[in-house]
Short mmCIF file of C-alpha atoms and ligand atoms in Angstrom, two decimals:
data_model
loop_
_atom_site.label_atom_id
_atom_site.label_comp_id
_atom_site.label_asym_id
_atom_site.label_seq_id
_atom_site.Cartn_x
_atom_site.Cartn_y
_atom_site.Cartn_z
CA MET A 1 -18.81 -3.89 -2.21
CA GLN A 2 -16.08 -5.21 0.00
CA THR A 3 -17.28 -5.94 3.90
CA ILE A 4 -14.46 -4.09 5.96
CA LEU A 5 -14.64 -4.77 10.07
CA PHE A 6 -12.47 -2.83 12.34
CA THR A 7 -11.89 -5.23 15.46
CA ASN A 8 -9.77 -6.54 18.13
CA ASN A 9 -11.03 -9.80 17.76
CA ILE A 10 -10.18 -11.48 15.02
CA SER A 11 -10.94 -15.09 15.18
CA GLU A 12 -14.81 -14.29 16.03
CA ALA A 13 -14.96 -11.66 13.32
CA ILE A 14 -13.77 -14.33 11.00
CA THR A 15 -15.88 -17.07 12.64
CA SER A 16 -18.68 -15.03 12.05
CA LEU A 17 -18.09 -14.22 8.55
CA VAL A 18 -17.54 -17.91 7.81
CA ASP A 19 -20.70 -18.80 9.51
CA GLY A 20 -22.60 -16.75 7.09
CA MET A 21 -20.92 -17.57 4.08
CA ASN A 22 -21.65 -21.35 4.36
CA PRO A 23 -18.71 -22.64 2.17
CA SER A 24 -17.86 -26.14 1.66
CA THR A 25 -14.30 -25.91 2.67
CA VAL A 26 -12.24 -23.20 4.09
CA HIS A 27 -8.35 -22.48 3.46
CA ILE A 28 -5.60 -19.98 5.13
CA ILE A 29 -3.05 -18.76 2.92
CA THR A 30 -0.41 -17.26 4.36
CA ASP A 31 3.27 -17.02 5.22
CA SER A 32 5.89 -18.80 7.18
CA ASN A 33 6.53 -15.65 9.26
CA VAL A 34 2.67 -15.67 10.06
CA THR A 35 2.33 -19.42 10.47
CA ARG A 36 5.04 -18.81 13.33
CA ASP A 37 4.07 -15.67 14.77
CA VAL A 38 -0.14 -14.55 14.33
CA LEU A 39 -1.43 -18.16 13.53
CA PRO A 40 -0.92 -19.18 16.95
CA THR A 41 -2.72 -16.43 18.43
CA LEU A 42 -6.10 -17.22 16.80
CA SER A 43 -6.40 -20.89 16.79
CA LEU A 44 -8.24 -21.33 13.30
CA PRO A 45 -9.51 -24.79 12.73
CA TYR A 46 -8.75 -24.67 9.11
CA PRO A 47 -6.04 -26.15 7.14
CA VAL A 48 -2.88 -23.67 6.29
CA ILE A 49 -1.27 -23.64 3.15
CA VAL A 50 2.15 -21.47 3.95
CA THR A 51 3.88 -19.62 1.39
CA ASP A 52 7.46 -18.00 1.78
CA PRO A 53 8.01 -14.40 2.85
CA GLY A 54 8.64 -11.48 1.23
CA ASP A 55 7.93 -9.73 -2.36
CA THR A 56 10.05 -12.22 -4.15
CA ALA A 57 8.08 -14.94 -3.32
CA LYS A 58 4.99 -13.40 -5.04
CA ASN A 59 5.79 -15.40 -8.34
CA LEU A 60 4.30 -17.85 -10.42
CA GLN A 61 5.82 -20.93 -8.52
CA SER A 62 4.26 -20.19 -4.88
CA LEU A 63 0.74 -18.99 -6.79
CA SER A 64 1.08 -22.63 -8.60
CA GLN A 65 1.85 -24.07 -5.17
CA ILE A 66 -1.05 -22.16 -3.85
CA TRP A 67 -3.08 -23.58 -6.31
CA HIS A 68 -2.21 -27.33 -5.73
CA SER A 69 -2.74 -27.23 -2.26
CA LEU A 70 -6.49 -26.03 -2.55
CA ILE A 71 -7.09 -28.96 -5.17
CA LYS A 72 -5.41 -31.54 -2.70
CA GLY A 73 -7.08 -29.90 -0.09
CA GLY A 74 -10.69 -30.61 -1.91
CA ALA A 75 -11.37 -26.92 -2.81
CA THR A 76 -14.54 -26.19 -4.79
CA ARG A 77 -16.32 -22.98 -6.01
CA ARG A 78 -17.99 -22.72 -2.71
CA SER A 79 -15.16 -23.14 -0.61
CA VAL A 80 -13.76 -19.78 0.98
CA VAL A 81 -9.90 -18.87 1.19
CA ILE A 82 -8.74 -17.06 3.99
CA ASN A 83 -5.48 -14.38 3.38
CA ILE A 84 -3.40 -13.75 6.47
CA GLY A 85 -0.43 -11.77 6.11
CA GLY A 86 0.91 -8.66 4.18
CA GLY A 87 0.60 -7.44 1.14
CA VAL A 88 2.34 -9.76 -0.33
CA VAL A 89 0.07 -12.47 0.91
CA THR A 90 -3.06 -10.64 0.18
CA ASP A 91 -2.20 -9.79 -3.66
CA MET A 92 -1.15 -13.12 -4.04
CA GLY A 93 -3.81 -15.02 -2.50
CA GLY A 94 -6.09 -13.02 -3.71
CA PHE A 95 -5.29 -13.49 -7.07
CA ALA A 96 -4.82 -17.34 -6.50
CA ALA A 97 -8.45 -17.10 -4.90
CA ALA A 98 -9.72 -14.89 -7.91
CA THR A 99 -8.58 -17.28 -10.70
CA PHE A 100 -9.39 -20.90 -9.25
CA LYS A 101 -11.88 -22.46 -10.76
CA ARG A 102 -12.63 -19.10 -11.88
CA GLY A 103 -13.11 -17.71 -8.58
CA VAL A 104 -13.64 -18.57 -5.49
CA ARG A 105 -15.02 -16.08 -1.96
CA PHE A 106 -12.15 -14.74 -0.26
CA ILE A 107 -11.23 -12.92 3.22
CA ASN A 108 -8.30 -10.40 3.39
CA VAL A 109 -6.76 -10.20 6.59
CA PRO A 110 -3.83 -8.02 6.51
CA THR A 111 -1.87 -8.23 9.41
CA THR A 112 0.73 -5.00 8.89
CA LEU A 113 -0.03 -1.68 8.75
CA LEU A 114 1.44 -1.34 5.05
CA SER A 115 -1.47 -3.87 4.26
CA ALA A 116 -4.45 -3.17 6.70
CA VAL A 117 -4.38 0.81 4.82
CA ASP A 118 -3.55 -0.30 1.42
CA ALA A 119 -2.99 -3.71 -0.10
CA ALA A 120 -5.99 -5.58 1.75
CA VAL A 121 -8.50 -2.86 0.53
CA GLY A 122 -9.53 -1.67 -3.20
CA GLY A 123 -9.40 -4.94 -5.24
CA LYS A 124 -5.67 -5.43 -6.57
CA THR A 125 -4.36 -8.47 -6.63
CA GLY A 126 -1.69 -10.36 -8.55
CA ILE A 127 1.94 -11.32 -8.79
CA ASN A 128 5.50 -10.26 -9.91
CA PHE A 129 6.46 -11.72 -13.29
CA GLU A 130 10.04 -11.40 -15.32
CA GLY A 131 11.14 -8.65 -12.81
CA LEU A 132 8.22 -6.71 -13.03
CA LYS A 133 6.08 -5.96 -10.00
CA ASN A 134 2.49 -6.63 -10.03
CA GLU A 135 2.75 -7.57 -13.88
CA ILE A 136 0.35 -10.50 -13.71
CA GLY A 137 -3.16 -9.98 -11.90
CA ALA A 138 -6.87 -8.65 -11.92
CA PHE A 139 -8.88 -6.30 -9.72
CA ALA A 140 -11.06 -8.97 -7.77
CA PRO A 141 -12.23 -7.31 -4.34
CA ALA A 142 -12.10 -9.58 -1.33
CA ASP A 143 -15.81 -10.47 0.20
CA ALA A 144 -14.54 -9.26 3.45
CA VAL A 145 -11.78 -7.68 5.39
CA VAL A 146 -10.87 -8.10 9.01
CA ILE A 147 -8.77 -4.93 10.10
CA SER A 148 -7.09 -5.17 13.65
CA THR A 149 -4.18 -3.08 15.03
CA SER A 150 -3.74 -6.08 17.40
CA THR A 151 -1.19 -7.69 15.22
CA PHE A 152 0.87 -4.56 15.07
CA ALA A 153 2.35 -5.08 18.59
CA SER A 154 5.04 -7.03 17.42
CA LEU A 155 5.92 -4.94 14.41
CA PRO A 156 9.11 -3.41 13.97
CA SER A 157 9.22 0.64 13.90
CA ALA A 158 9.97 0.75 10.28
CA GLU A 159 6.93 -1.14 9.49
CA LEU A 160 4.73 1.06 11.44
CA LEU A 161 6.50 3.75 9.85
CA SER A 162 5.91 2.57 6.24
CA GLY A 163 2.28 1.76 6.31
CA TYR A 164 1.58 5.32 8.29
CA ALA A 165 3.00 7.09 5.16
CA GLU A 166 -0.07 5.21 3.06
CA MET A 167 -2.13 6.80 5.97
CA LEU A 168 -0.63 10.39 5.41
CA LYS A 169 -1.57 10.11 2.32
CA HIS A 170 -4.47 9.04 2.66
CA GLY A 171 -5.24 12.27 5.32
CA LEU A 172 -3.84 14.92 1.86
CA LEU A 173 -6.75 13.29 0.05
CA SER A 174 -8.84 13.59 2.52
CA SER A 175 -9.52 16.82 4.37
CA GLU A 176 -6.62 18.99 5.96
CA SER A 177 -8.54 18.14 9.49
CA ASP A 178 -8.06 14.86 8.65
CA TYR A 179 -4.18 15.15 7.37
CA ARG A 180 -3.37 17.24 10.62
CA GLU A 181 -4.99 15.02 12.80
CA LEU A 182 -2.61 12.67 11.72
CA LEU A 183 0.52 14.59 12.11
CA GLY A 184 -0.40 14.72 15.49
CA PHE A 185 0.00 11.23 16.48
CA ASP A 186 3.07 9.94 17.04
CA ILE A 187 3.60 6.91 15.21
CA LEU A 188 6.69 5.52 16.46
CA ASN A 189 4.70 5.89 20.39
CA ALA A 190 1.60 4.72 19.46
CA ASP A 191 -1.16 3.52 21.00
CA LEU A 192 -2.95 0.88 19.30
CA ASP A 193 -6.27 1.44 20.28
CA LEU A 194 -6.09 5.09 19.59
CA LEU A 195 -4.17 4.20 16.40
CA LEU A 196 -7.69 1.67 15.10
CA PRO A 197 -10.11 4.87 14.57
CA LEU A 198 -7.58 6.70 12.83
CA LEU A 199 -6.91 3.70 10.82
CA GLU A 200 -10.91 3.11 10.05
CA LYS A 201 -10.66 6.80 8.98
CA SER A 202 -8.03 6.26 6.59
CA VAL A 203 -9.10 3.24 4.74
CA LYS A 204 -12.84 4.30 4.49
CA VAL A 205 -10.73 7.25 2.26
CA LYS A 206 -9.38 4.53 0.11
CA GLU A 207 -12.63 2.75 0.17
CA ARG A 208 -14.58 5.85 -1.24
CA ILE A 209 -11.97 6.45 -4.06
CA VAL A 210 -12.42 2.64 -5.09
CA GLU A 211 -16.06 2.64 -5.26
CA GLU A 212 -16.01 5.58 -7.42
CA ASP A 213 -13.27 4.31 -9.64
CA PRO A 214 -12.67 0.42 -8.96
CA ARG A 215 -10.53 -0.08 -12.33
CA GLU A 216 -8.13 3.33 -12.32
CA GLN A 217 -9.72 5.04 -14.80
CA GLY A 218 -9.76 8.58 -12.90
CA ILE A 219 -9.67 9.50 -9.29
CA ARG A 220 -8.19 6.05 -8.59
CA ARG A 221 -5.28 7.82 -9.54
CA ALA A 222 -4.91 9.72 -6.82
CA LEU A 223 -4.16 7.18 -4.39
CA ASN A 224 -0.98 7.24 -6.53
CA LEU A 225 0.19 11.04 -4.77
CA GLY A 226 4.04 10.19 -3.88
CA HIS A 227 4.33 7.35 -6.03
CA THR A 228 6.15 8.55 -8.76
CA ALA A 229 8.71 10.16 -7.26
CA GLY A 230 8.67 7.26 -4.31
CA HIS A 231 8.63 4.35 -6.60
CA ALA A 232 11.87 5.96 -8.34
CA PHE A 233 13.63 6.20 -4.93
CA GLU A 234 12.56 2.82 -4.41
CA SER A 235 14.04 1.90 -7.59
CA LEU A 236 17.24 3.35 -7.42
CA ALA A 237 17.87 1.64 -3.63
CA MET A 238 16.94 -1.72 -5.16
CA GLU A 239 19.31 -1.06 -7.74
CA ARG A 240 22.13 -0.43 -5.32
CA ASN A 241 21.02 -3.47 -3.44
CA THR A 242 20.09 -1.15 -0.26
CA PRO A 243 16.52 -1.84 -0.40
CA VAL A 244 14.43 0.88 1.64
CA PRO A 245 10.81 0.31 3.03
CA HIS A 246 8.08 0.82 0.38
CA GLY A 247 6.30 3.45 2.99
CA TYR A 248 9.58 5.49 3.69
CA ALA A 249 9.91 5.76 -0.90
CA VAL A 250 6.64 7.09 -0.30
CA ALA A 251 6.91 9.21 2.25
CA TRP A 252 9.92 10.85 0.56
CA GLY A 253 7.91 10.94 -2.54
CA ILE A 254 5.16 12.72 -0.90
CA LEU A 255 7.73 15.27 -0.22
CA VAL A 256 8.87 15.64 -3.84
CA GLU A 257 5.27 15.98 -4.90
CA MET A 258 4.18 18.41 -2.55
CA ILE A 259 7.45 20.65 -3.63
CA LEU A 260 6.51 20.53 -6.93
CA SER A 261 2.45 21.37 -5.96
CA ASN A 262 4.20 24.42 -4.22
CA ILE A 263 6.25 25.18 -7.80
CA THR A 264 3.47 24.30 -10.24
CA ARG A 265 0.04 25.18 -8.39
CA GLY A 266 0.45 27.45 -4.94
CA PHE A 267 0.48 24.00 -2.21
CA PRO A 268 1.72 26.31 0.69
CA SER A 269 5.22 26.45 1.32
CA ALA A 270 3.94 26.31 5.34
CA GLU A 271 2.89 22.34 5.03
CA LEU A 272 5.91 21.48 3.23
CA TYR A 273 8.07 22.52 6.32
CA ARG A 274 5.49 20.91 8.58
CA TYR A 275 5.73 17.36 7.11
CA ALA A 276 9.35 17.56 6.12
CA THR A 277 9.47 18.25 9.82
CA TYR A 278 7.39 15.16 10.68
CA LEU A 279 9.11 12.62 8.58
CA LYS A 280 12.62 14.29 10.55
CA ASP A 281 11.32 13.81 13.95
CA HIS A 282 10.23 10.36 13.40
CA GLY A 283 12.90 8.87 11.81
CA TYR A 284 12.09 8.19 8.13
CA GLY A 285 15.78 9.09 7.04
CA SER A 286 16.45 10.27 3.53
CA PRO A 287 17.23 8.69 0.49
CA ALA A 288 21.18 9.30 -0.05
CA ILE A 289 21.03 11.27 -3.30
CA THR A 290 22.98 13.90 -4.55
CA CYS A 291 22.35 15.85 -7.92
CA LYS A 292 24.07 12.98 -9.81
CA ASP A 293 21.49 10.48 -9.50
CA TYR A 294 19.08 13.12 -11.07
CA PRO A 295 19.27 11.70 -14.33
CA ARG A 296 18.66 7.79 -13.19
CA LEU A 297 15.73 9.25 -10.97
CA LEU A 298 13.81 11.03 -13.72
CA GLU A 299 14.53 8.20 -15.81
CA LEU A 300 12.44 5.73 -13.37
CA MET A 301 9.51 8.07 -13.25
CA ARG A 302 10.07 8.18 -16.77
CA HIS A 303 9.05 4.77 -17.30
CA ASP A 304 6.80 3.94 -14.27
CA LYS A 305 3.68 2.47 -15.25
CA LYS A 306 1.67 5.25 -14.40
CA ASN A 307 2.46 7.00 -17.25
CA ASP A 308 0.31 6.65 -20.93
CA THR A 309 3.47 8.11 -22.87
CA ALA A 310 7.14 7.92 -22.35
CA ASN A 311 8.01 10.90 -22.07
CA HIS A 312 5.48 12.49 -19.99
CA ILE A 313 6.05 11.69 -16.31
CA ASN A 314 2.59 11.99 -14.58
CA PHE A 315 1.64 12.92 -10.98
CA THR A 316 -1.16 13.38 -8.47
CA LEU A 317 -0.38 16.85 -7.42
CA LEU A 318 -2.33 19.07 -4.25
CA ASP A 319 -3.80 22.27 -4.78
CA SER A 320 -3.54 22.19 -1.01
CA PRO A 321 -4.45 19.13 2.03
CA GLY A 322 -8.10 17.72 1.09
CA HIS A 323 -7.90 18.93 -2.80
CA PRO A 324 -5.63 16.53 -4.96
CA VAL A 325 -5.34 16.96 -8.69
CA ILE A 326 -4.45 13.95 -10.84
CA ASP A 327 -2.68 13.76 -14.21
CA CYS A 328 -0.30 16.48 -13.59
CA THR A 329 2.64 16.47 -15.54
CA ALA A 330 5.94 18.39 -14.60
CA SER A 331 8.74 19.43 -16.72
CA GLU A 332 12.50 17.86 -15.75
CA PRO A 333 14.19 20.89 -14.65
CA VAL A 334 11.12 21.69 -12.52
CA ILE A 335 11.42 18.20 -11.17
CA LYS A 336 15.28 18.85 -10.74
CA GLU A 337 14.75 21.96 -9.06
CA ALA A 338 12.05 19.99 -6.56
CA LEU A 339 14.45 17.16 -5.78
CA ASP A 340 17.23 20.24 -4.81
CA ILE A 341 14.55 21.57 -2.56
CA PHE A 342 14.20 18.20 -1.24
CA CYS A 343 17.33 17.04 -0.42
CA ASP A 344 17.89 20.54 1.45
CA LEU A 345 14.88 19.63 3.47
CA LEU A 346 15.59 16.44 4.72
CA GLY A 347 19.56 16.83 4.34
N1 LIG B 401 -2.16 1.17 -3.83
C1 LIG B 401 -2.94 2.45 -4.71
C2 LIG B 401 -4.38 1.09 -4.80
O1 LIG B 401 -4.92 0.59 -4.43
O2 LIG B 401 -5.20 2.23 -5.85
#
């Protein structure tokens, strides 16, 4: 089981974790943005392996550079790796640690809300390969995760909104009261001290689900809520060279899947409107689609990794907040109807 520490003093938490691990050497893996903006505030006495920032750097070449630097830095099986950064760093650094000498211990220190609430926790590690996202990887939980909101102060609001979409998802999976509490919080004017306990609650939702199903054979698929439609929006935007933040696509995807839940499972209409209003009031924008884009969106949904068969689109839907249902499907006319309602609501 992963140790997850919630703290406002990252350096102290790392120092005490490292002391308890008695490593032969310690190596920080991070990217150049974090090296510039965050590392100076932590003053940790360990050598740093710096990668390029961004999802395009999550590749075999960067991974090979990390392995090379670990060898050059004298890492052994008793070494500890500390991944400090967003999802790219924790995914790739986690995979580098999981594979180096068949696996060395590692600590994740997420520096964005999105990585704190999602990527850094739960053991999914990996890299992109031949244009496919997270195609090569392993389930390898970090020994510890240090979560703090102190690095979020300099994040642009798009980053906070992006991470908050995954928190809303966890709220919807957890309970009506957790979800309501999140709708009552203004992430655009966030008090970071008040965000920390909300984040803690949110991470615990993921932790509970992952503990029950670490390798995504069943209930962990609930964490894909919003992601079937969301990935289709994200891929379409990428194809048009107008990429959108992952969490925006997830926020829109959740709305589409709430509408599908409403049509096929009686999810309450009032919740749909409440959620759509939160997205509109907080500047999540909309994916700029028309009905001409539906065939491509459906094709992208059909090719989603989460589908077991080519013709069957898999969704996690909701009976109500706190009551997810995995392995649902919907026919193309129903998905198109949901997209029509989605465009009306966010238009
Ligand atoms: N991002 C969803 C999961 O970790 O399963």
